Short mmCIF file of C-alpha atoms in Angstrom, two decimals:
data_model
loop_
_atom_site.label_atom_id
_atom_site.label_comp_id
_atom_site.label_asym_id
_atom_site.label_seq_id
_atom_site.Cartn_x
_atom_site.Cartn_y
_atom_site.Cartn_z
CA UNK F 1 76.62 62.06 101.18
CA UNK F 2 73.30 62.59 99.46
CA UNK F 3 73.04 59.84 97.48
CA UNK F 4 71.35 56.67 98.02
CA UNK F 5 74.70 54.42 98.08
CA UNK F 6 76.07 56.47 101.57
CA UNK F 7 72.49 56.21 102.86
CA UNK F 8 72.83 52.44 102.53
CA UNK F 9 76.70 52.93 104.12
CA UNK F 10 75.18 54.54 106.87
CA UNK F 11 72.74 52.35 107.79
CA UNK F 12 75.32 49.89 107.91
CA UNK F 13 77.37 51.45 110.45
CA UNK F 14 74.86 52.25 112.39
CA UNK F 15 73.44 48.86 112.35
CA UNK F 16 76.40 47.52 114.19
CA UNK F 17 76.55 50.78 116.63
CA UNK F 18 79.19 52.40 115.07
CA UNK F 19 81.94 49.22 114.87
CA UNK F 20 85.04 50.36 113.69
CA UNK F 21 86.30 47.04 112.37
CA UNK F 22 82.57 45.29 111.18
CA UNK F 23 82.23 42.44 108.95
CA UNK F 24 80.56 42.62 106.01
CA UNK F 25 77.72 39.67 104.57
CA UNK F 26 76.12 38.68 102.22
CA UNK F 27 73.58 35.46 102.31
CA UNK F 28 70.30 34.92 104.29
CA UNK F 29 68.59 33.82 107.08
CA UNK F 30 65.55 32.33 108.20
CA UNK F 31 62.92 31.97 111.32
CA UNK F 32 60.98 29.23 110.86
CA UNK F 33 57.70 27.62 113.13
CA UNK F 34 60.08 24.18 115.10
CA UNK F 35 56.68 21.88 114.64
CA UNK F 36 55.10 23.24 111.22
CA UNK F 37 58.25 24.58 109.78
CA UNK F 38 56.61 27.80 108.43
CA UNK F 39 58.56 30.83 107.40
CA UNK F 40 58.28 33.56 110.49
CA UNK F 41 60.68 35.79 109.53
CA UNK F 42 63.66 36.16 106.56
CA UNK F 43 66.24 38.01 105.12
CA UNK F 44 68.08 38.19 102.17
CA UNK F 45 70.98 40.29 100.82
CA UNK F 46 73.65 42.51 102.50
CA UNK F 47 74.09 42.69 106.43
CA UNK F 48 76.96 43.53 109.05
CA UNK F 49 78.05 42.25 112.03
CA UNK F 50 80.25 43.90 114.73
CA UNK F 51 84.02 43.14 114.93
CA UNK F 52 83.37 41.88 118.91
CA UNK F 53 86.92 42.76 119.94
CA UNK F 54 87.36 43.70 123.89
CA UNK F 55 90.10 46.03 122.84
CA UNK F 56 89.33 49.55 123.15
CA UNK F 57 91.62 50.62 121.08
CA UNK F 58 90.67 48.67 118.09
CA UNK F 59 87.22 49.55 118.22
CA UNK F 60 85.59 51.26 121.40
CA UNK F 61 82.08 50.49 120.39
CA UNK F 62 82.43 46.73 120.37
CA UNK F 63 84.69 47.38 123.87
CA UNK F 64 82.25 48.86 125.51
CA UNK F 65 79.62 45.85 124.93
CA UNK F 66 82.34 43.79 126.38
CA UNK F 67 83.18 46.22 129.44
CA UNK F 68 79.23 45.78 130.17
CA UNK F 69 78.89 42.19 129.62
CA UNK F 70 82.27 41.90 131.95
CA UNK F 71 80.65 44.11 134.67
CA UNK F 72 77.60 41.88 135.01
CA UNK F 73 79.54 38.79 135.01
CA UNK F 74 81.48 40.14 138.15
CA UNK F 75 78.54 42.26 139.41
CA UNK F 76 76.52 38.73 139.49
CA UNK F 77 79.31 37.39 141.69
CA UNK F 78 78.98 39.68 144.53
CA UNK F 79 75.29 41.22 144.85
CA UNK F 80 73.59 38.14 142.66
CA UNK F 81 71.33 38.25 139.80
CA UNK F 82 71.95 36.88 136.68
CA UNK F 83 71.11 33.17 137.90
CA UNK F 84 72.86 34.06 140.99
CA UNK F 85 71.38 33.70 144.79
CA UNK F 86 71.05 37.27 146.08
CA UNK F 87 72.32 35.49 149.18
CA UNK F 88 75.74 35.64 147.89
CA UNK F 89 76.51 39.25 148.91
CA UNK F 90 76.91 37.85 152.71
CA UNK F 91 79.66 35.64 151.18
CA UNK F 92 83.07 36.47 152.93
CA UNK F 93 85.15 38.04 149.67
CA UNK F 94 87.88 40.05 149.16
CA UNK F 95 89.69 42.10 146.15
CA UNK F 96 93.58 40.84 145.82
CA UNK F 97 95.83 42.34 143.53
CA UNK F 98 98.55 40.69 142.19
CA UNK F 99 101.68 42.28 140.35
CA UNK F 100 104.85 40.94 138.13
CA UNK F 101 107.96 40.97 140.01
CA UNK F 102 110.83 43.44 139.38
CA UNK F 103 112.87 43.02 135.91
CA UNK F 104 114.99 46.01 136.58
CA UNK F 105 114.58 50.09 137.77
CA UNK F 106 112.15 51.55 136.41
CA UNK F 107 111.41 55.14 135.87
CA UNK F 108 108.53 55.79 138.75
CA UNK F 109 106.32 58.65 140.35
CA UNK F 110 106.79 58.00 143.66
CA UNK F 111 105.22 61.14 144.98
CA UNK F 112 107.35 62.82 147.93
CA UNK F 113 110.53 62.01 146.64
CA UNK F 114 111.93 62.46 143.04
CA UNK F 115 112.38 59.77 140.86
CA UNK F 116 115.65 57.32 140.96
CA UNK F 117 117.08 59.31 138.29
CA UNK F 118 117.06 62.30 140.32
CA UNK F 119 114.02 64.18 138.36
CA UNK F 120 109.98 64.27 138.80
CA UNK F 121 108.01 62.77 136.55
CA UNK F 122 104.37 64.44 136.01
CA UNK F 123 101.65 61.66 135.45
CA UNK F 124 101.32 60.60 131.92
CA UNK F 125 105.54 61.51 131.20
CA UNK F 126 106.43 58.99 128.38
CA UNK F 127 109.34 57.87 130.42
CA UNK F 128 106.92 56.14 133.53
CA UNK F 129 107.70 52.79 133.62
CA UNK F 130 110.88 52.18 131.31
CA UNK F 131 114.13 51.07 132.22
CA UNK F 132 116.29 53.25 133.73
CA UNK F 133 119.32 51.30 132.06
CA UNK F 134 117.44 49.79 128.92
CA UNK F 135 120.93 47.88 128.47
CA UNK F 136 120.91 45.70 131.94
CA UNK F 137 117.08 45.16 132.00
CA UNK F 138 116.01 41.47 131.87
CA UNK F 139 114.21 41.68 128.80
CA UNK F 140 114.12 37.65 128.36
CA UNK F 141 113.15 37.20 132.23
CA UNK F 142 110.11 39.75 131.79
CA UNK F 143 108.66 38.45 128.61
CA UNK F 144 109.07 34.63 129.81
CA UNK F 145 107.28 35.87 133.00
CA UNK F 146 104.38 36.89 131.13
CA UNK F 147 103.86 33.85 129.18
CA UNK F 148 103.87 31.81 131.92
CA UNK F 149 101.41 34.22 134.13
CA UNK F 150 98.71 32.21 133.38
CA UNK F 151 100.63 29.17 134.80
CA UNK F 152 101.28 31.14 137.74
CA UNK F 153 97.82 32.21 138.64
CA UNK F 154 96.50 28.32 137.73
CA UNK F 155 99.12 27.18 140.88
CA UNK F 156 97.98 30.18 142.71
CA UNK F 157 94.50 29.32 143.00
CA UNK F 158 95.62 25.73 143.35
CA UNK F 159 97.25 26.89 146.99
CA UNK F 160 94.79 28.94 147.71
CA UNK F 161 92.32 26.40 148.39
CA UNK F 162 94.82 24.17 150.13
CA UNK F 163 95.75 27.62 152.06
CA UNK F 164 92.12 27.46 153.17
CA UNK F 165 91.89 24.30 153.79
CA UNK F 166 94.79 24.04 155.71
CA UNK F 167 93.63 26.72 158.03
CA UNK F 168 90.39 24.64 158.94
CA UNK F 169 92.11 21.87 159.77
CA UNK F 170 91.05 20.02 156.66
CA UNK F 171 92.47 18.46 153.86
CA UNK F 172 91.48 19.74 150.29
CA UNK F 173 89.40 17.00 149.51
CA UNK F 174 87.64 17.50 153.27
CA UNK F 175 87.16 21.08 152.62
CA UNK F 176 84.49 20.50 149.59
CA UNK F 177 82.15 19.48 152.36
CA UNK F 178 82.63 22.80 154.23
CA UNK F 179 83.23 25.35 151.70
CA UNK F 180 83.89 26.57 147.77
CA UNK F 181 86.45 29.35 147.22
CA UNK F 182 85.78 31.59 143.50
CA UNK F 183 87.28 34.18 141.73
CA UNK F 184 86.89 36.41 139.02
CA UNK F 185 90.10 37.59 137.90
CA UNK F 186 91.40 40.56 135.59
CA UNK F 187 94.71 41.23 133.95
CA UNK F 188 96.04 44.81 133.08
CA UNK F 189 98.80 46.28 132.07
CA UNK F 190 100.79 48.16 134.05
CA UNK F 191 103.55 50.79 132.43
CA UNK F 192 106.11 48.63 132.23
CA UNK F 193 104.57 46.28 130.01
CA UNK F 194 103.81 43.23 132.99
CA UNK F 195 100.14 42.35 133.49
CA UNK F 196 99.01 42.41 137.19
CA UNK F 197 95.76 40.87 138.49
CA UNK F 198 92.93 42.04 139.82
CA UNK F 199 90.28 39.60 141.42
CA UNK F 200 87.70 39.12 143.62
CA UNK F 201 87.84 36.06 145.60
CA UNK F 202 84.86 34.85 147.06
CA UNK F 203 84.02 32.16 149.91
CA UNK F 204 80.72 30.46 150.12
CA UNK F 205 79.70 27.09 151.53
CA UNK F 206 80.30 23.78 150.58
CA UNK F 207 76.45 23.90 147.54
CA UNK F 208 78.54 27.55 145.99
CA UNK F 209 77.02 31.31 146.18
CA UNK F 210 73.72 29.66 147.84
CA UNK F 211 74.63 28.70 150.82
CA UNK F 212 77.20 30.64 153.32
CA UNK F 213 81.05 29.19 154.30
CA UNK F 214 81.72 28.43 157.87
CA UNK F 215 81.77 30.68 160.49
CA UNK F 216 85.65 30.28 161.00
CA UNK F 217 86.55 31.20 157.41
CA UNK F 218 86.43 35.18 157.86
CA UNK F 219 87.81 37.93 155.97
CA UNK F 220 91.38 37.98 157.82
CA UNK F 221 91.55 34.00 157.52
CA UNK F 222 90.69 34.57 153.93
CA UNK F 223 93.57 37.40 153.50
CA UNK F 224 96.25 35.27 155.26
CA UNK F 225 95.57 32.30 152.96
CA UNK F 226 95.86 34.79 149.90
CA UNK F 227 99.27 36.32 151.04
CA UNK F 228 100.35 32.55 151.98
CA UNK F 229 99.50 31.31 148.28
CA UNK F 230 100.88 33.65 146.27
CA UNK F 231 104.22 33.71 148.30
CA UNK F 232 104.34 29.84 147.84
CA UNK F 233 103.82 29.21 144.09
CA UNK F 234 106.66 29.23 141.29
CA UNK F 235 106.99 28.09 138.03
CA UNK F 236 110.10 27.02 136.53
CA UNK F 237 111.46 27.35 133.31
CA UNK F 238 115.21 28.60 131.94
CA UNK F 239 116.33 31.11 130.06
CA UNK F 240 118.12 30.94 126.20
CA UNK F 241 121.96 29.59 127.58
CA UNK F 242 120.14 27.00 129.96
CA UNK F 243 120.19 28.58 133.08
CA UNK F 244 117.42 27.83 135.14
CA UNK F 245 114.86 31.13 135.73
CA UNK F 246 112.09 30.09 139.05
CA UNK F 247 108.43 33.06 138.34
CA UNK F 248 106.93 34.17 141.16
CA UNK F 249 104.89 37.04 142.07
CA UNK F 250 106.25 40.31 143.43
CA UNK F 251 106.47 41.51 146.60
CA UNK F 252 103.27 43.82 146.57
CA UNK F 253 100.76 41.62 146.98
CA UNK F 254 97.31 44.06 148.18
CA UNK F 255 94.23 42.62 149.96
CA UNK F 256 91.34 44.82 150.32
CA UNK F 257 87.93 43.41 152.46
CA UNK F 258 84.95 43.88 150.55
CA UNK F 259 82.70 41.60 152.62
CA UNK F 260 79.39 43.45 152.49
CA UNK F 261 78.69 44.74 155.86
CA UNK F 262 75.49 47.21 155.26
CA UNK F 263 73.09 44.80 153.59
CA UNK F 264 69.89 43.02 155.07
CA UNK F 265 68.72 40.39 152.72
CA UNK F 266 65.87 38.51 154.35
CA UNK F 267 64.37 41.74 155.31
CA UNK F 268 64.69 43.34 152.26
CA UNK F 269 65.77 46.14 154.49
CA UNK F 270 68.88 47.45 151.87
CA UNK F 271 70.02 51.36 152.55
CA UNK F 272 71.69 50.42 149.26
CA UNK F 273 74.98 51.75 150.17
CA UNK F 274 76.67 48.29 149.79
CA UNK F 275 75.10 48.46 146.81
CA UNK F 276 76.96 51.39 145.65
CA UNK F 277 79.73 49.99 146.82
CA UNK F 278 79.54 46.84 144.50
CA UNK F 279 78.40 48.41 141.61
CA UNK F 280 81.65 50.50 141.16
CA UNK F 281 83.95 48.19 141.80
CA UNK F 282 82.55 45.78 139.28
CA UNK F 283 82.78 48.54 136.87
CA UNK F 284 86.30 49.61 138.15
CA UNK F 285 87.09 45.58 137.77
CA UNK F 286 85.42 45.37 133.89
CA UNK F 287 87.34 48.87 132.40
CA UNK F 288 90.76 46.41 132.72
CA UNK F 289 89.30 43.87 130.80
CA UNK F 290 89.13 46.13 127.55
CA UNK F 291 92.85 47.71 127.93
CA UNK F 292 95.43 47.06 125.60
CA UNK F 293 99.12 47.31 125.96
CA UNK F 294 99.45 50.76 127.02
CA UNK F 295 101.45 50.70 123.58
CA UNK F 296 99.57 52.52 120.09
CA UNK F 297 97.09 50.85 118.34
CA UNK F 298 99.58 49.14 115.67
CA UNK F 299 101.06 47.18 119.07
CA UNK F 300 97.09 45.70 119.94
CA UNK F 301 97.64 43.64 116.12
CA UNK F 302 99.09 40.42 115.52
CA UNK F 303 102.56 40.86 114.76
CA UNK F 304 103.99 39.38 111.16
CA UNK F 305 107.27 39.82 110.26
CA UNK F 306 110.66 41.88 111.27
CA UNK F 307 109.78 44.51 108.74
CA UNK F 308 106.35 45.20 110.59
CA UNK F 309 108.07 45.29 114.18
CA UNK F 310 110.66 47.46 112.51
CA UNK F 311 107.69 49.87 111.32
CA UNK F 312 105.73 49.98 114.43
CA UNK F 313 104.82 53.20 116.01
CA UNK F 314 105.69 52.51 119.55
CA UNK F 315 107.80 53.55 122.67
CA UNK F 316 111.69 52.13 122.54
CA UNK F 317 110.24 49.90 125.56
CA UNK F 318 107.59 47.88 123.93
CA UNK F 319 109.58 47.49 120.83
CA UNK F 320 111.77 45.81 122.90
CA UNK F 321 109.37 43.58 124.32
CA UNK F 322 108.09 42.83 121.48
CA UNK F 323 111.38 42.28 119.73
CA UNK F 324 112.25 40.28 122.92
CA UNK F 325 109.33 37.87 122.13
CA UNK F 326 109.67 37.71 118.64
CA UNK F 327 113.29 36.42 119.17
CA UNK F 328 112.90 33.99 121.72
CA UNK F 329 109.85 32.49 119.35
CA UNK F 330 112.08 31.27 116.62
CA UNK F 331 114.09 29.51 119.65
CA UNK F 332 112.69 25.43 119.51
CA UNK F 333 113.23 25.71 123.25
CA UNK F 334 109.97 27.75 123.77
CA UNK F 335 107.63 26.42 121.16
CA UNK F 336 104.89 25.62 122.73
CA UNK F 337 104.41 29.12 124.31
CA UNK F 338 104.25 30.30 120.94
CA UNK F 339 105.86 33.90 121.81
CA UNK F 340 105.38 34.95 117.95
CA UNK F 341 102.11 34.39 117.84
CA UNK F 342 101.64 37.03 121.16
CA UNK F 343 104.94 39.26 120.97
CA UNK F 344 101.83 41.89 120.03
CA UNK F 345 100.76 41.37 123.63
CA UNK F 346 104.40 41.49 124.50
CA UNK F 347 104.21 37.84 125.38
CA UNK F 348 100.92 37.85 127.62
CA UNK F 349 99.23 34.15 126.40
CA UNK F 350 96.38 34.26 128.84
CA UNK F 351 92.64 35.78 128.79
CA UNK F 352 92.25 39.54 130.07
CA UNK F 353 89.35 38.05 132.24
CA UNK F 354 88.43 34.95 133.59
CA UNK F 355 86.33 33.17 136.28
CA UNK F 356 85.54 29.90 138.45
CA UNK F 357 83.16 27.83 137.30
CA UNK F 358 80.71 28.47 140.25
CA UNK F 359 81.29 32.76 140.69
CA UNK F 360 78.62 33.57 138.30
CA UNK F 361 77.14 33.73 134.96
CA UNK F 362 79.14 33.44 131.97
CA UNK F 363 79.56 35.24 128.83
CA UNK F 364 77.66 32.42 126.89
CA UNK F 365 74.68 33.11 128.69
CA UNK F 366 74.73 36.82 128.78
CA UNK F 367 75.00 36.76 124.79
CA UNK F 368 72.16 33.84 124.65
CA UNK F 369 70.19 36.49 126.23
CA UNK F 370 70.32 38.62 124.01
CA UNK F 371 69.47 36.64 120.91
CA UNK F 372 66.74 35.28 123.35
CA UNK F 373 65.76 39.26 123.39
CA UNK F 374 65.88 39.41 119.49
CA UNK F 375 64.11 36.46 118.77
CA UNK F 376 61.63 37.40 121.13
CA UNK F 377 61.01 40.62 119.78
CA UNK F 378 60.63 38.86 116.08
CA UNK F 379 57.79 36.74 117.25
CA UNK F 380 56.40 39.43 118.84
CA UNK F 381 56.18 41.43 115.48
CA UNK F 382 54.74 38.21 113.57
CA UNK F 383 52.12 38.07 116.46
CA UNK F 384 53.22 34.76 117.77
CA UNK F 385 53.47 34.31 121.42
CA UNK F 386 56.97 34.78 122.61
CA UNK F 387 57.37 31.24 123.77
CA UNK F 388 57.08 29.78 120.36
CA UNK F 389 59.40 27.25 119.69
CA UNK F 390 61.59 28.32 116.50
CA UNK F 391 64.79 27.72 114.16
CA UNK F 392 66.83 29.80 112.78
CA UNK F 393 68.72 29.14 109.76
CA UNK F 394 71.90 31.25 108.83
CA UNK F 395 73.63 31.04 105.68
CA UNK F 396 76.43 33.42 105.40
CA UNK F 397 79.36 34.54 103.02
CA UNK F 398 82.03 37.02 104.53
CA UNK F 399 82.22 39.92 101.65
CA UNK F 400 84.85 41.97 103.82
CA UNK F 401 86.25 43.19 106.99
CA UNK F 402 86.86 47.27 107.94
CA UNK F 403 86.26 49.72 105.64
CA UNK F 404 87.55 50.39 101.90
CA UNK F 405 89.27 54.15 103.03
CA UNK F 406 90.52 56.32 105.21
CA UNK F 407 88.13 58.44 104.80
CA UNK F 408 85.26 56.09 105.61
CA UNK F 409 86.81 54.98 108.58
CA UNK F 410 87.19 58.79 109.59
CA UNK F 411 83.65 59.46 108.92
CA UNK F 412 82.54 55.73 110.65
CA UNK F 413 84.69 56.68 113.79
CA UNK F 414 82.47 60.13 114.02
CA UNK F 415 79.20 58.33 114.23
CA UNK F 416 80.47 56.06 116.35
CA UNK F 417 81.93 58.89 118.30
CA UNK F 418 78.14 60.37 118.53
CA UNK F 419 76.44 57.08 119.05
CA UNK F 420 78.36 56.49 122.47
CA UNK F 421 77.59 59.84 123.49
CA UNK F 422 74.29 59.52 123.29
CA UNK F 423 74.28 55.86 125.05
CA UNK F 424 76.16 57.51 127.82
CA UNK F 425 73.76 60.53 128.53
CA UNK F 426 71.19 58.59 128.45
CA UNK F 427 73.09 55.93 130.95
CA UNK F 428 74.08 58.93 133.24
CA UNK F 429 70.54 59.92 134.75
CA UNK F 430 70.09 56.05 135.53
CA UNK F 431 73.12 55.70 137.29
CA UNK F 432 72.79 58.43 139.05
CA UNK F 433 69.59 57.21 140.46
CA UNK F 434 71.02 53.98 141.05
CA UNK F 435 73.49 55.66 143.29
CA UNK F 436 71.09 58.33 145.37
#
């Protein structure tokens, strides 16, 4: 640990914050003047780069950059910023929940009452959220469901807007000159293995989040359309023998109002409760987006052969899941969902967040900011203004991914470990503020 080499290891790691999975370089890169094509800045040799996975339990550093980057995606959607009006926090906008219908009794924690096979389950038991009778649970019907959520939420939003429409007295192609419905949605894992969605749905006039939807279209017309939609939609497709299987959502479909009704924009008069108000729930919102199965860490990895299934340290559940999708994969009749490819995710095909067009920033733009930022900075220390106009010219070799031990990844995961601490007690006082 004293010698030069480790210093140079160390460095690395903390050069991508602690990344438990980084890749490692090796080439250069160059800043040069766009007009007189001098040489601003280079680089030569040995560099890493983070791993950029969302899930946290591949690498929590790298998670955590996406948990923020999702919270000011969604946080842009309801109080603005980011490109976004700060008019769009009068926007009529609720947060819908969505869940996977039932593939067969489940262990539960009901509360009052004991659990259907007669005992109490405290939170966290290992047997929350597995089949009751592992042998009559629709395996099949559960992992097809999931590969065709995506489908599901595609027609859902579809409805919605003729929902909407429909409730104005329009038709969908009328309604673009009243109003724009948007969404930013979540998926998460519940303990049974099914995603369910979390979203906030948004309604703003017919220009998007800068002007405001019709007076008619409130919070209660919105809800109704919501419930309407996602009791309407189906996809259908059919299980191994033939026999046709219609998806749908369940039965608990929750609607929560989060139309901001403390907030004075044109007077600038904000008692910044609403504030508060948005500011958690975006982060509640983002935290989903960097969840994995709810299975170990070997069941958030691409999935390879029987043998590795057959090795994996996970709950008799997921391995059945997983087992489920890897065996209707090798079945022509569901090719093109390409359950192999996802039984890892036991079957879920679809991104963990996503987003209208017209909601709010994207994650493009948040990371263009931040190279923005760097280059920036660079100029700054050449002594260049910052609005020089510049190239940069990367040319990269990938030497290797992770680390060459356990014992470096034990030692990597401890600075990581302290470098998140640090980040977060340093977050804490400003939050805190933000909140008073």
């Amino acid at each position: 640990m004293r010698s030069p080499a480790y210093r140079e290891w160390r460095a690395g790691v903390e050069s991508v914050q602690g990344c438990l999975q980084p890749v490692r370089l090796v080439g250069k890169f160059e800043v040069r003047h766009m007009g007189t094509g001098d040489l601003i800045a280079s680089r030569q040799g040995r560099v890493w780069a983070s791993c950029g996975t969302r899930r946290a339990a591949v690498c929590p550093t790298c998670a955590e950059r996406y948990a923020a980057d999702a919270w000011h995606l969604i946080h842009a959607g309801m109080s603005g910023g980011k490109g976004v009006p700060d008019t769009v926090a009068r926007s009529t906008r609720l947060f819908v929940t969505l869940t996977a219908p039932s593939f067969g009794r489940v262990h539960s924690r009901p509360g009052k009452r004991p659990c259907s096979c007669g005992r109490w389950h405290p939170e966290g038991h290992p047997l929350l959220g597995t089949p009751l009778d592992p042998d009559t649970y629709d395996y099949p019907g559960a992992v097809l469901w999931q590969a065709h959520s995506g489908k599901l939420w595609h027609r859902f939003t579809i409805a919605l807007r003729r929902a909407v429409a429909a409730a104005g007295g329009l038709t969908v192609r009328e309604s673009g000159a009243h109003l724009r419905i948007s969404y930013a949605k979540v998926a998460e894992y519940q303990r049974r293995g099914l995603v369910h969605f979390h979203a906030v749905v948004r309604a703003d006039g017919p220009s998007g989040p800068d002007s405001s939807p019709p007076v008619w279209l409130t919070p209660d017309v919105l809800a109704d359309a919501v419930r309407t939609a996602a009791s309407s939609v189906q996809v259908d497709t059919e299980r191994p023998d033939g026999t046709p299987l219609p998806l749908g959502w369940g039965t608990q479909v929750d609607v929560k109002d989060i139309t901001a009704t403390d907030i004075d924009i044109p007077d600038g008069d904000d008692d910044g409760t609403q504030v508060v108000k948005d500011t958690r729930l975006a982060g509640y919102i983002a935290k989903y987006a960097t969840k994995g199965t709810g299975a170990t860490e070997t069941g958030d990895r691409r999935i390879r052969s029987q043998t590795h299934i057959d090795r994996l340290q996970v709950s008799a559940h997921h391995r059945a899941m997983i087992q489920t999708a890897w065996n209707l994969g090798g079945l022509d009749q569901y090719a093109e969902l390409k359950l192999r490819h996802w039984a890892h995710m036991l079957g879920f095909r679809g991104h963990f967040l996503t987003k209208s067009r017209i909601y709010s920033t994207t994650f493009k733009n948040l990371r263009a900011e931040r190279r923005a930022h760097q280059i920036q900075t660079a100029l700054t220390d050449a002594g260049l203004p910052e609005d020089t106009d510049v190239i940069v010219v990367n040319d990269w070799q990938i030497l290797g991914i992770g680390y060459d031990s356990r014992e470096q990844l034990e030692l990597a995961t401890a600075i990581s470990d302290r470098i998140r601490a640090a980040r977060q007690t340093k977050a804490t006082p400003a939050r805190e503020g933000q909140q008073t």
